[in-house]
mmCIF file of C-alpha atoms in Angstrom:
data_model
loop_
_atom_site.group_PDB
_atom_site.id
_atom_site.type_symbol
_atom_site.label_atom_id
_atom_site.label_comp_id
_atom_site.label_asym_id
_atom_site.label_seq_id
_atom_site.Cartn_x
_atom_site.Cartn_y
_atom_site.Cartn_z
ATOM 1 C CA UNK G 19 -102.391 35.569 -26.000
ATOM 2 C CA UNK G 20 -105.770 34.259 -24.714
ATOM 3 C CA UNK G 21 -105.135 30.950 -23.281
ATOM 4 C CA UNK G 22 -107.582 28.210 -22.102
ATOM 5 C CA UNK G 23 -106.436 26.426 -18.900
ATOM 6 C CA UNK G 24 -108.292 23.228 -18.197
ATOM 7 C CA UNK G 25 -108.297 22.571 -14.425
ATOM 8 C CA UNK G 26 -107.565 26.301 -13.972
ATOM 9 C CA UNK G 27 -108.995 26.268 -10.666
ATOM 10 C CA UNK G 28 -107.045 23.340 -9.256
ATOM 11 C CA UNK G 29 -103.519 23.186 -7.553
ATOM 12 C CA UNK G 30 -101.436 23.775 -10.492
ATOM 13 C CA UNK G 31 -103.681 25.122 -12.794
ATOM 14 C CA UNK G 32 -104.461 28.052 -10.614
ATOM 15 C CA UNK G 33 -100.766 28.950 -10.402
ATOM 16 C CA UNK G 34 -100.805 28.628 -14.116
ATOM 17 C CA UNK G 35 -103.494 31.287 -14.352
ATOM 18 C CA UNK G 36 -101.717 33.534 -11.961
ATOM 19 C CA UNK G 37 -98.403 33.081 -13.932
ATOM 20 C CA UNK G 38 -100.101 33.739 -17.467
ATOM 21 C CA UNK G 39 -101.672 37.080 -15.935
ATOM 22 C CA UNK G 40 -98.285 38.292 -14.632
ATOM 23 C CA UNK G 41 -96.899 38.032 -18.255
ATOM 24 C CA UNK G 42 -99.864 39.815 -19.794
ATOM 25 C CA UNK G 43 -101.607 36.903 -20.930
ATOM 26 C CA UNK G 44 -105.685 36.282 -20.887
ATOM 27 C CA UNK G 45 -106.232 32.967 -19.082
ATOM 28 C CA UNK G 46 -109.475 31.463 -19.535
ATOM 29 C CA UNK G 47 -110.390 29.106 -16.589
ATOM 30 C CA UNK G 48 -112.336 25.971 -17.393
ATOM 31 C CA UNK G 49 -112.585 24.088 -14.437
ATOM 32 C CA UNK G 50 -115.624 21.883 -12.930
ATOM 33 C CA UNK G 51 -114.599 23.092 -9.388
ATOM 34 C CA UNK G 52 -115.529 26.699 -10.754
ATOM 35 C CA UNK G 53 -118.387 25.486 -12.891
ATOM 36 C CA UNK G 54 -119.885 22.120 -12.741
ATOM 37 C CA UNK G 55 -120.847 22.501 -16.679
ATOM 38 C CA UNK G 56 -117.170 22.548 -17.357
ATOM 39 C CA UNK G 57 -116.152 19.171 -17.980
ATOM 40 C CA UNK G 58 -113.575 18.300 -20.390
ATOM 41 C CA UNK G 59 -115.474 15.419 -21.646
ATOM 42 C CA UNK G 60 -118.382 17.399 -22.929
ATOM 43 C CA UNK G 61 -117.696 18.239 -26.583
ATOM 44 C CA UNK G 62 -120.215 21.213 -26.686
ATOM 45 C CA UNK G 63 -118.826 22.661 -23.636
ATOM 46 C CA UNK G 64 -115.199 22.411 -24.693
ATOM 47 C CA UNK G 65 -116.310 24.011 -28.004
ATOM 48 C CA UNK G 66 -117.889 26.781 -26.334
ATOM 49 C CA UNK G 67 -114.758 27.433 -24.114
ATOM 50 C CA UNK G 68 -112.438 27.384 -26.956
ATOM 51 C CA UNK G 69 -114.123 30.356 -28.583
ATOM 52 C CA UNK G 70 -111.503 33.143 -29.333
ATOM 53 C CA UNK G 71 -108.516 31.013 -28.028
ATOM 54 C CA UNK G 72 -105.139 31.064 -29.024
ATOM 55 C CA UNK G 73 -103.520 28.117 -26.851
ATOM 56 C CA UNK G 74 -104.354 25.703 -24.372
ATOM 57 C CA UNK G 75 -102.987 24.535 -21.110
ATOM 58 C CA UNK G 76 -104.355 21.147 -20.562
ATOM 59 C CA UNK G 77 -104.043 20.880 -16.608
ATOM 60 C CA UNK G 78 -107.146 19.021 -15.847
ATOM 61 C CA UNK G 79 -106.666 15.354 -14.764
ATOM 62 C CA UNK G 80 -107.223 12.705 -12.311
ATOM 63 C CA UNK G 81 -103.967 12.518 -10.479
ATOM 64 C CA UNK G 82 -102.026 10.270 -8.204
ATOM 65 C CA UNK G 83 -101.372 6.405 -7.969
ATOM 66 C CA UNK G 84 -104.927 5.783 -7.253
ATOM 67 C CA UNK G 85 -106.240 2.470 -5.680
ATOM 68 C CA UNK G 86 -104.977 -0.425 -8.170
ATOM 69 C CA UNK G 87 -107.112 -1.136 -11.066
ATOM 70 C CA UNK G 88 -110.337 -0.424 -9.212
ATOM 71 C CA UNK G 89 -110.598 3.242 -10.519
ATOM 72 C CA UNK G 90 -109.129 2.607 -13.899
ATOM 73 C CA UNK G 91 -112.207 3.188 -15.786
ATOM 74 C CA UNK G 92 -112.481 6.597 -14.083
ATOM 75 C CA UNK G 93 -108.732 7.500 -14.771
ATOM 76 C CA UNK G 94 -109.098 6.466 -18.528
ATOM 77 C CA UNK G 95 -112.436 8.690 -18.641
ATOM 78 C CA UNK G 96 -111.087 11.672 -17.099
ATOM 79 C CA UNK G 97 -107.561 11.906 -18.507
ATOM 80 C CA UNK G 98 -107.698 10.237 -21.915
ATOM 81 C CA UNK G 99 -111.432 10.539 -23.039
ATOM 82 C CA UNK G 100 -111.272 14.110 -21.732
ATOM 83 C CA UNK G 101 -107.982 14.813 -23.717
ATOM 84 C CA UNK G 102 -109.441 13.295 -27.131
ATOM 85 C CA UNK G 103 -112.499 15.398 -26.740
ATOM 86 C CA UNK G 104 -110.347 18.553 -26.020
ATOM 87 C CA UNK G 105 -108.052 17.751 -29.117
ATOM 88 C CA UNK G 106 -110.877 17.200 -31.644
ATOM 89 C CA UNK G 107 -112.437 20.277 -30.451
ATOM 90 C CA UNK G 108 -109.071 22.370 -30.817
ATOM 91 C CA UNK G 109 -109.041 21.060 -34.156
ATOM 92 C CA UNK G 110 -112.318 22.174 -35.287
ATOM 93 C CA UNK G 111 -111.614 25.618 -33.674
ATOM 94 C CA UNK G 112 -108.162 25.977 -35.242
ATOM 95 C CA UNK G 113 -106.721 26.382 -32.106
ATOM 96 C CA UNK G 114 -102.952 25.602 -32.818
ATOM 97 C CA UNK G 115 -100.981 25.329 -29.672
ATOM 98 C CA UNK G 116 -101.164 23.159 -26.729
ATOM 99 C CA UNK G 117 -99.030 22.697 -23.437
ATOM 100 C CA UNK G 118 -99.872 19.366 -21.547
ATOM 101 C CA UNK G 119 -99.460 18.700 -18.064
ATOM 102 C CA UNK G 120 -97.232 15.517 -18.569
ATOM 103 C CA UNK G 121 -95.529 13.729 -15.917
ATOM 104 C CA UNK G 122 -92.473 11.581 -14.884
ATOM 105 C CA UNK G 123 -94.517 8.440 -14.241
ATOM 106 C CA UNK G 124 -94.196 7.538 -17.776
ATOM 107 C CA UNK G 125 -90.682 6.423 -17.271
ATOM 108 C CA UNK G 126 -91.446 3.930 -14.421
ATOM 109 C CA UNK G 127 -88.392 3.376 -12.606
ATOM 110 C CA UNK G 128 -85.564 6.145 -13.231
ATOM 111 C CA UNK G 129 -81.994 5.913 -14.823
ATOM 112 C CA UNK G 130 -79.461 3.147 -13.140
ATOM 113 C CA UNK G 131 -76.003 2.163 -13.703
ATOM 114 C CA UNK G 132 -74.101 -1.073 -12.889
ATOM 115 C CA UNK G 133 -70.417 -1.090 -12.710
ATOM 116 C CA UNK G 134 -70.274 -3.870 -14.760
ATOM 117 C CA UNK G 135 -73.056 -3.540 -17.285
ATOM 118 C CA UNK G 136 -73.557 0.158 -17.617
ATOM 119 C CA UNK G 137 -76.783 1.780 -17.998
ATOM 120 C CA UNK G 138 -79.612 -0.824 -17.146
ATOM 121 C CA UNK G 139 -83.413 -1.013 -16.896
ATOM 122 C CA UNK G 140 -84.531 -3.012 -14.053
ATOM 123 C CA UNK G 141 -87.925 -4.678 -14.009
ATOM 124 C CA UNK G 142 -90.604 -4.303 -11.219
ATOM 125 C CA UNK G 143 -89.521 -4.861 -7.757
ATOM 126 C CA UNK G 144 -90.278 -8.411 -6.408
ATOM 127 C CA UNK G 145 -92.651 -8.702 -3.445
ATOM 128 C CA UNK G 146 -90.547 -11.088 -1.673
ATOM 129 C CA UNK G 147 -87.767 -8.414 -1.678
ATOM 130 C CA UNK G 148 -90.069 -5.733 -0.758
ATOM 131 C CA UNK G 149 -91.399 -7.828 2.188
ATOM 132 C CA UNK G 150 -87.837 -8.514 3.394
ATOM 133 C CA UNK G 151 -87.102 -4.796 3.220
ATOM 134 C CA UNK G 152 -84.789 -5.080 0.284
ATOM 135 C CA UNK G 153 -86.202 -1.934 -1.564
ATOM 136 C CA UNK G 154 -83.135 -1.311 -4.083
ATOM 137 C CA UNK G 155 -83.750 -2.564 -7.492
ATOM 138 C CA UNK G 156 -80.806 -5.096 -8.188
ATOM 139 C CA UNK G 157 -78.802 -5.065 -11.732
ATOM 140 C CA UNK G 158 -81.052 -7.293 -14.143
ATOM 141 C CA UNK G 159 -78.078 -9.132 -15.566
ATOM 142 C CA UNK G 160 -75.851 -9.713 -12.386
ATOM 143 C CA UNK G 161 -78.111 -8.886 -9.556
ATOM 144 C CA UNK G 162 -75.235 -6.285 -8.219
ATOM 145 C CA UNK G 163 -76.193 -2.972 -6.716
ATOM 146 C CA UNK G 164 -77.017 0.021 -9.004
ATOM 147 C CA UNK G 165 -76.276 3.716 -8.692
ATOM 148 C CA UNK G 166 -79.257 5.923 -9.685
ATOM 149 C CA UNK G 167 -78.685 8.923 -11.858
ATOM 150 C CA UNK G 168 -80.908 11.656 -13.772
ATOM 151 C CA UNK G 169 -83.353 10.422 -16.267
ATOM 152 C CA UNK G 170 -83.610 12.207 -19.716
ATOM 153 C CA UNK G 171 -86.501 12.733 -21.918
ATOM 154 C CA UNK G 172 -85.146 10.104 -24.542
ATOM 155 C CA UNK G 173 -85.153 7.255 -21.909
ATOM 156 C CA UNK G 174 -87.779 4.514 -22.660
ATOM 157 C CA UNK G 175 -91.100 4.662 -21.194
ATOM 158 C CA UNK G 176 -92.657 2.064 -18.812
ATOM 159 C CA UNK G 177 -95.616 3.208 -17.068
ATOM 160 C CA UNK G 178 -96.288 0.799 -14.066
ATOM 161 C CA UNK G 179 -99.670 1.957 -12.909
ATOM 162 C CA UNK G 180 -103.030 2.943 -14.124
ATOM 163 C CA UNK G 181 -102.141 6.692 -13.627
ATOM 164 C CA UNK G 182 -99.029 6.326 -15.385
ATOM 165 C CA UNK G 183 -100.541 4.630 -18.479
ATOM 166 C CA UNK G 184 -103.162 7.401 -18.708
ATOM 167 C CA UNK G 185 -100.451 10.206 -18.913
ATOM 168 C CA UNK G 186 -98.469 8.295 -21.412
ATOM 169 C CA UNK G 187 -101.640 7.674 -23.610
ATOM 170 C CA UNK G 188 -102.248 11.689 -23.224
ATOM 171 C CA UNK G 189 -98.907 12.418 -24.800
ATOM 172 C CA UNK G 190 -99.743 9.674 -27.855
ATOM 173 C CA UNK G 191 -102.835 11.382 -28.453
ATOM 174 C CA UNK G 192 -101.307 14.844 -28.204
ATOM 175 C CA UNK G 193 -98.799 13.767 -30.796
ATOM 176 C CA UNK G 194 -101.340 12.366 -33.158
ATOM 177 C CA UNK G 195 -103.105 15.710 -32.847
ATOM 178 C CA UNK G 196 -99.928 17.551 -33.957
ATOM 179 C CA UNK G 197 -99.039 15.280 -36.721
ATOM 180 C CA UNK G 198 -102.608 15.562 -38.246
ATOM 181 C CA UNK G 199 -103.022 19.253 -37.774
ATOM 182 C CA UNK G 200 -99.521 20.482 -38.240
ATOM 183 C CA UNK G 201 -99.869 22.034 -34.827
ATOM 184 C CA UNK G 202 -97.593 22.659 -31.742
ATOM 185 C CA UNK G 203 -97.729 20.278 -28.773
ATOM 186 C CA UNK G 204 -95.540 20.361 -25.700
ATOM 187 C CA UNK G 205 -95.549 17.899 -22.853
ATOM 188 C CA UNK G 206 -94.055 19.040 -19.699
ATOM 189 C CA UNK G 207 -93.417 15.956 -17.741
ATOM 190 C CA UNK G 208 -93.835 17.253 -14.020
ATOM 191 C CA UNK G 209 -91.855 15.648 -11.223
ATOM 192 C CA UNK G 210 -93.196 15.843 -7.677
ATOM 193 C CA UNK G 211 -94.884 19.238 -7.566
ATOM 194 C CA UNK G 212 -95.573 20.818 -4.248
ATOM 195 C CA UNK G 213 -96.486 24.253 -2.806
ATOM 196 C CA UNK G 214 -99.456 26.395 -1.688
ATOM 197 C CA UNK G 215 -103.057 25.499 -2.328
ATOM 198 C CA UNK G 216 -101.901 21.728 -2.545
ATOM 199 C CA UNK G 217 -104.884 19.432 -1.782
ATOM 200 C CA UNK G 218 -104.950 17.595 1.470
ATOM 201 C CA UNK G 219 -106.080 14.362 2.973
ATOM 202 C CA UNK G 220 -106.933 12.614 -0.458
ATOM 203 C CA UNK G 221 -105.473 9.275 -1.796
ATOM 204 C CA UNK G 222 -104.975 11.134 -4.945
ATOM 205 C CA UNK G 223 -102.542 13.728 -3.544
ATOM 206 C CA UNK G 224 -98.737 13.580 -3.645
ATOM 207 C CA UNK G 225 -96.697 12.307 -0.680
ATOM 208 C CA UNK G 226 -95.860 16.080 0.331
ATOM 209 C CA UNK G 227 -99.412 16.514 0.753
ATOM 210 C CA UNK G 228 -99.916 13.392 3.018
ATOM 211 C CA UNK G 229 -96.838 14.666 5.221
ATOM 212 C CA UNK G 230 -98.224 18.267 5.626
ATOM 213 C CA UNK G 231 -101.606 16.945 6.219
ATOM 214 C CA UNK G 232 -100.157 14.605 9.133
ATOM 215 C CA UNK G 233 -98.217 17.341 10.771
ATOM 216 C CA UNK G 234 -101.173 19.848 10.696
ATOM 217 C CA UNK G 235 -102.883 17.402 12.797
ATOM 218 C CA UNK G 236 -100.189 17.059 15.023
ATOM 219 C CA UNK G 237 -99.119 13.295 13.796
ATOM 220 C CA UNK G 238 -95.722 12.311 12.805
ATOM 221 C CA UNK G 239 -95.275 11.821 8.914
ATOM 222 C CA UNK G 240 -95.264 8.157 7.943
ATOM 223 C CA UNK G 241 -92.533 7.357 5.414
ATOM 224 C CA UNK G 242 -92.836 4.201 3.367
ATOM 225 C CA UNK G 243 -90.047 1.893 2.666
ATOM 226 C CA UNK G 244 -86.642 2.904 4.320
ATOM 227 C CA UNK G 245 -87.275 6.688 3.474
ATOM 228 C CA UNK G 246 -84.257 6.580 0.833
ATOM 229 C CA UNK G 247 -86.270 6.701 -2.246
ATOM 230 C CA UNK G 248 -85.142 9.619 -4.370
ATOM 231 C CA UNK G 249 -87.395 11.990 -5.872
ATOM 232 C CA UNK G 250 -87.398 15.665 -7.410
ATOM 233 C CA UNK G 251 -89.617 17.796 -5.696
ATOM 234 C CA UNK G 252 -90.472 20.901 -7.718
ATOM 235 C CA UNK G 253 -92.050 24.247 -6.664
ATOM 236 C CA UNK G 254 -95.631 24.772 -7.921
ATOM 237 C CA UNK G 255 -94.649 28.487 -9.065
ATOM 238 C CA UNK G 256 -91.576 27.090 -10.989
ATOM 239 C CA UNK G 257 -93.941 24.483 -12.679
ATOM 240 C CA UNK G 258 -96.418 27.368 -13.645
ATOM 241 C CA UNK G 259 -93.545 29.389 -14.892
ATOM 242 C CA UNK G 260 -92.478 26.411 -17.401
ATOM 243 C CA UNK G 261 -95.924 26.564 -18.693
ATOM 244 C CA UNK G 262 -95.556 30.362 -19.520
ATOM 245 C CA UNK G 263 -92.269 29.683 -21.174
ATOM 246 C CA UNK G 264 -93.480 26.647 -23.258
ATOM 247 C CA UNK G 265 -96.345 28.922 -24.514
ATOM 248 C CA UNK G 266 -93.912 31.959 -25.287
ATOM 249 C CA UNK G 267 -91.312 29.843 -26.674
ATOM 250 C CA UNK G 268 -90.727 28.853 -30.470
ATOM 251 C CA UNK G 269 -93.291 26.312 -31.523
ATOM 252 C CA UNK G 270 -92.342 23.237 -32.918
ATOM 253 C CA UNK G 271 -94.845 22.169 -35.189
ATOM 254 C CA UNK G 272 -96.470 18.579 -36.273
ATOM 255 C CA UNK G 273 -94.795 16.967 -33.464
ATOM 256 C CA UNK G 274 -94.953 16.262 -29.602
ATOM 257 C CA UNK G 275 -91.880 17.785 -27.663
ATOM 258 C CA UNK G 276 -91.382 16.656 -24.207
ATOM 259 C CA UNK G 277 -89.543 18.195 -21.458
ATOM 260 C CA UNK G 278 -88.656 17.190 -18.114
ATOM 261 C CA UNK G 279 -89.833 19.712 -15.399
ATOM 262 C CA UNK G 280 -87.995 19.187 -12.205
ATOM 263 C CA UNK G 281 -85.718 21.260 -9.724
ATOM 264 C CA UNK G 282 -82.579 19.400 -10.763
ATOM 265 C CA UNK G 283 -81.924 18.678 -6.813
ATOM 266 C CA UNK G 284 -82.755 15.206 -6.045
ATOM 267 C CA UNK G 285 -83.694 14.482 -2.421
ATOM 268 C CA UNK G 286 -84.991 11.443 -0.644
ATOM 269 C CA UNK G 287 -88.541 11.192 0.836
ATOM 270 C CA UNK G 288 -87.142 10.903 4.140
ATOM 271 C CA UNK G 289 -85.403 14.319 3.581
ATOM 272 C CA UNK G 290 -88.413 15.996 2.651
ATOM 273 C CA UNK G 291 -90.449 14.479 5.429
ATOM 274 C CA UNK G 292 -87.838 15.887 8.099
ATOM 275 C CA UNK G 293 -87.438 19.157 6.401
ATOM 276 C CA UNK G 294 -91.299 19.718 6.778
ATOM 277 C CA UNK G 295 -91.366 18.381 10.311
ATOM 278 C CA UNK G 296 -88.568 20.845 11.295
ATOM 279 C CA UNK G 297 -90.414 23.752 9.469
ATOM 280 C CA UNK G 298 -93.600 23.003 11.218
ATOM 281 C CA UNK G 299 -91.860 22.208 14.602
ATOM 282 C CA UNK G 300 -93.927 18.829 14.590
ATOM 283 C CA UNK G 301 -93.151 15.402 15.478
ATOM 284 C CA UNK G 302 -90.257 13.589 14.004
ATOM 285 C CA UNK G 303 -91.006 11.116 10.726
ATOM 286 C CA UNK G 304 -91.567 7.755 11.346
ATOM 287 C CA UNK G 305 -90.025 5.279 8.955
ATOM 288 C CA UNK G 306 -92.477 2.325 8.546
ATOM 289 C CA UNK G 307 -90.955 -0.082 6.106
ATOM 290 C CA UNK G 308 -94.474 -0.574 4.359
ATOM 291 C CA UNK G 309 -94.622 -0.244 0.488
ATOM 292 C CA UNK G 310 -97.064 0.316 -2.437
ATOM 293 C CA UNK G 311 -96.555 -2.219 -5.430
ATOM 294 C CA UNK G 312 -97.152 0.817 -8.181
ATOM 295 C CA UNK G 313 -94.505 2.895 -6.497
ATOM 296 C CA UNK G 314 -90.964 2.990 -7.942
ATOM 297 C CA UNK G 315 -87.646 3.474 -6.013
ATOM 298 C CA UNK G 316 -86.001 6.323 -7.764
ATOM 299 C CA UNK G 317 -86.956 8.857 -10.284
ATOM 300 C CA UNK G 318 -85.064 12.156 -10.676
ATOM 301 C CA UNK G 319 -85.268 14.384 -13.595
ATOM 302 C CA UNK G 320 -82.685 15.823 -16.032
ATOM 303 C CA UNK G 321 -84.395 19.152 -16.736
ATOM 304 C CA UNK G 322 -81.540 20.506 -19.178
ATOM 305 C CA UNK G 323 -83.716 20.369 -22.283
ATOM 306 C CA UNK G 324 -86.244 22.717 -20.877
ATOM 307 C CA UNK G 325 -83.503 24.910 -19.682
ATOM 308 C CA UNK G 326 -81.659 25.169 -22.713
ATOM 309 C CA UNK G 327 -84.610 25.708 -25.250
ATOM 310 C CA UNK G 328 -87.096 28.083 -23.356
ATOM 311 C CA UNK G 329 -84.591 29.664 -20.850
ATOM 312 C CA UNK G 330 -86.607 28.402 -17.708
ATOM 313 C CA UNK G 331 -85.004 27.558 -14.433
ATOM 314 C CA UNK G 332 -86.303 26.830 -11.126
ATOM 315 C CA UNK G 333 -86.101 29.633 -8.677
ATOM 316 C CA UNK G 334 -87.611 28.252 -5.522
ATOM 317 C CA UNK G 335 -84.860 25.975 -3.490
ATOM 318 C CA UNK G 336 -85.690 22.789 -1.578
ATOM 319 C CA UNK G 337 -85.251 24.272 1.970
ATOM 320 C CA UNK G 338 -86.833 27.961 1.032
ATOM 321 C CA UNK G 339 -89.849 25.795 -0.623
ATOM 322 C CA UNK G 340 -90.540 23.339 2.182
ATOM 323 C CA UNK G 341 -90.266 26.269 4.756
ATOM 324 C CA UNK G 342 -93.094 28.107 2.652
ATOM 325 C CA UNK G 343 -95.121 24.834 2.121
ATOM 326 C CA UNK G 344 -94.970 24.275 5.860
ATOM 327 C CA UNK G 345 -96.852 27.530 6.545
ATOM 328 C CA UNK G 346 -98.989 27.541 3.377
ATOM 329 C CA UNK G 347 -102.751 26.937 3.054
ATOM 330 C CA UNK G 348 -104.080 23.647 1.582
ATOM 331 C CA UNK G 349 -107.151 22.968 -0.160
ATOM 332 C CA UNK G 350 -109.945 20.337 -0.085
ATOM 333 C CA UNK G 351 -109.427 17.865 -3.012
#
């Protein structure tokens, strides 16, 4: 299969290219890092890149939480306009298969259960609570403590920052393309991806990158809130393998199929910082109590659908992956 990989020179995209090659496919890298003319927003350039292509892995995106709404136009341009241009070109070229790099950020907060009211969806956290160090969202009905759980693909979406909004818009565009063309679209909703070649020292990188960069400078990782916020840290090679599995699996036409892509092993941000510090032999993490309004408290994945339908499963465990990441080289953004 000849596969166009947008963002194929980036952190996740480069691993997707390697995984495709290992499985006997022919990846075609389309990335402004490798070629300044390879902008996914350029209809003519995209049309040329799609010649002879059987499928597309769309990894190109502006990622991370960003800076409030100051860079909203850039996010929308890179993520949503770029996706729209790509899909229109795919329709013209007759390319019928798409795997989209989705994100767990479309959910907002994760799954919570109240002892009295069952599964509930807390709203955005209040600044007064955050300033006072009350980081756990309460039950929106009774105000009592909640128990976090795994979120499934059928959970309501509730994007809570500009980046999250653009990732959901990408899914809507892909769904519209699939319906209108009768083609196959898959969105892999990545959880917190980490691993070799992760970008360093950039406001758009994940928390693992910030911690790793600090340790490389001999500084202590700075952990926001109380460090007990839960995430699902999934290794980049497992994410790349999920892309290959989605491409090789049975195609569902005319719809967008969504799949959580996580390790299935929730860990706190504090645990991750400590694992990296231990593996690097660096300073102990410092819990700062700081917060960002766009952050959610807990978001962890139920990836059973991806395992059941495509036979995929994560192979890199948390301790092994963090030990490797502590030694691995990082890249400039």
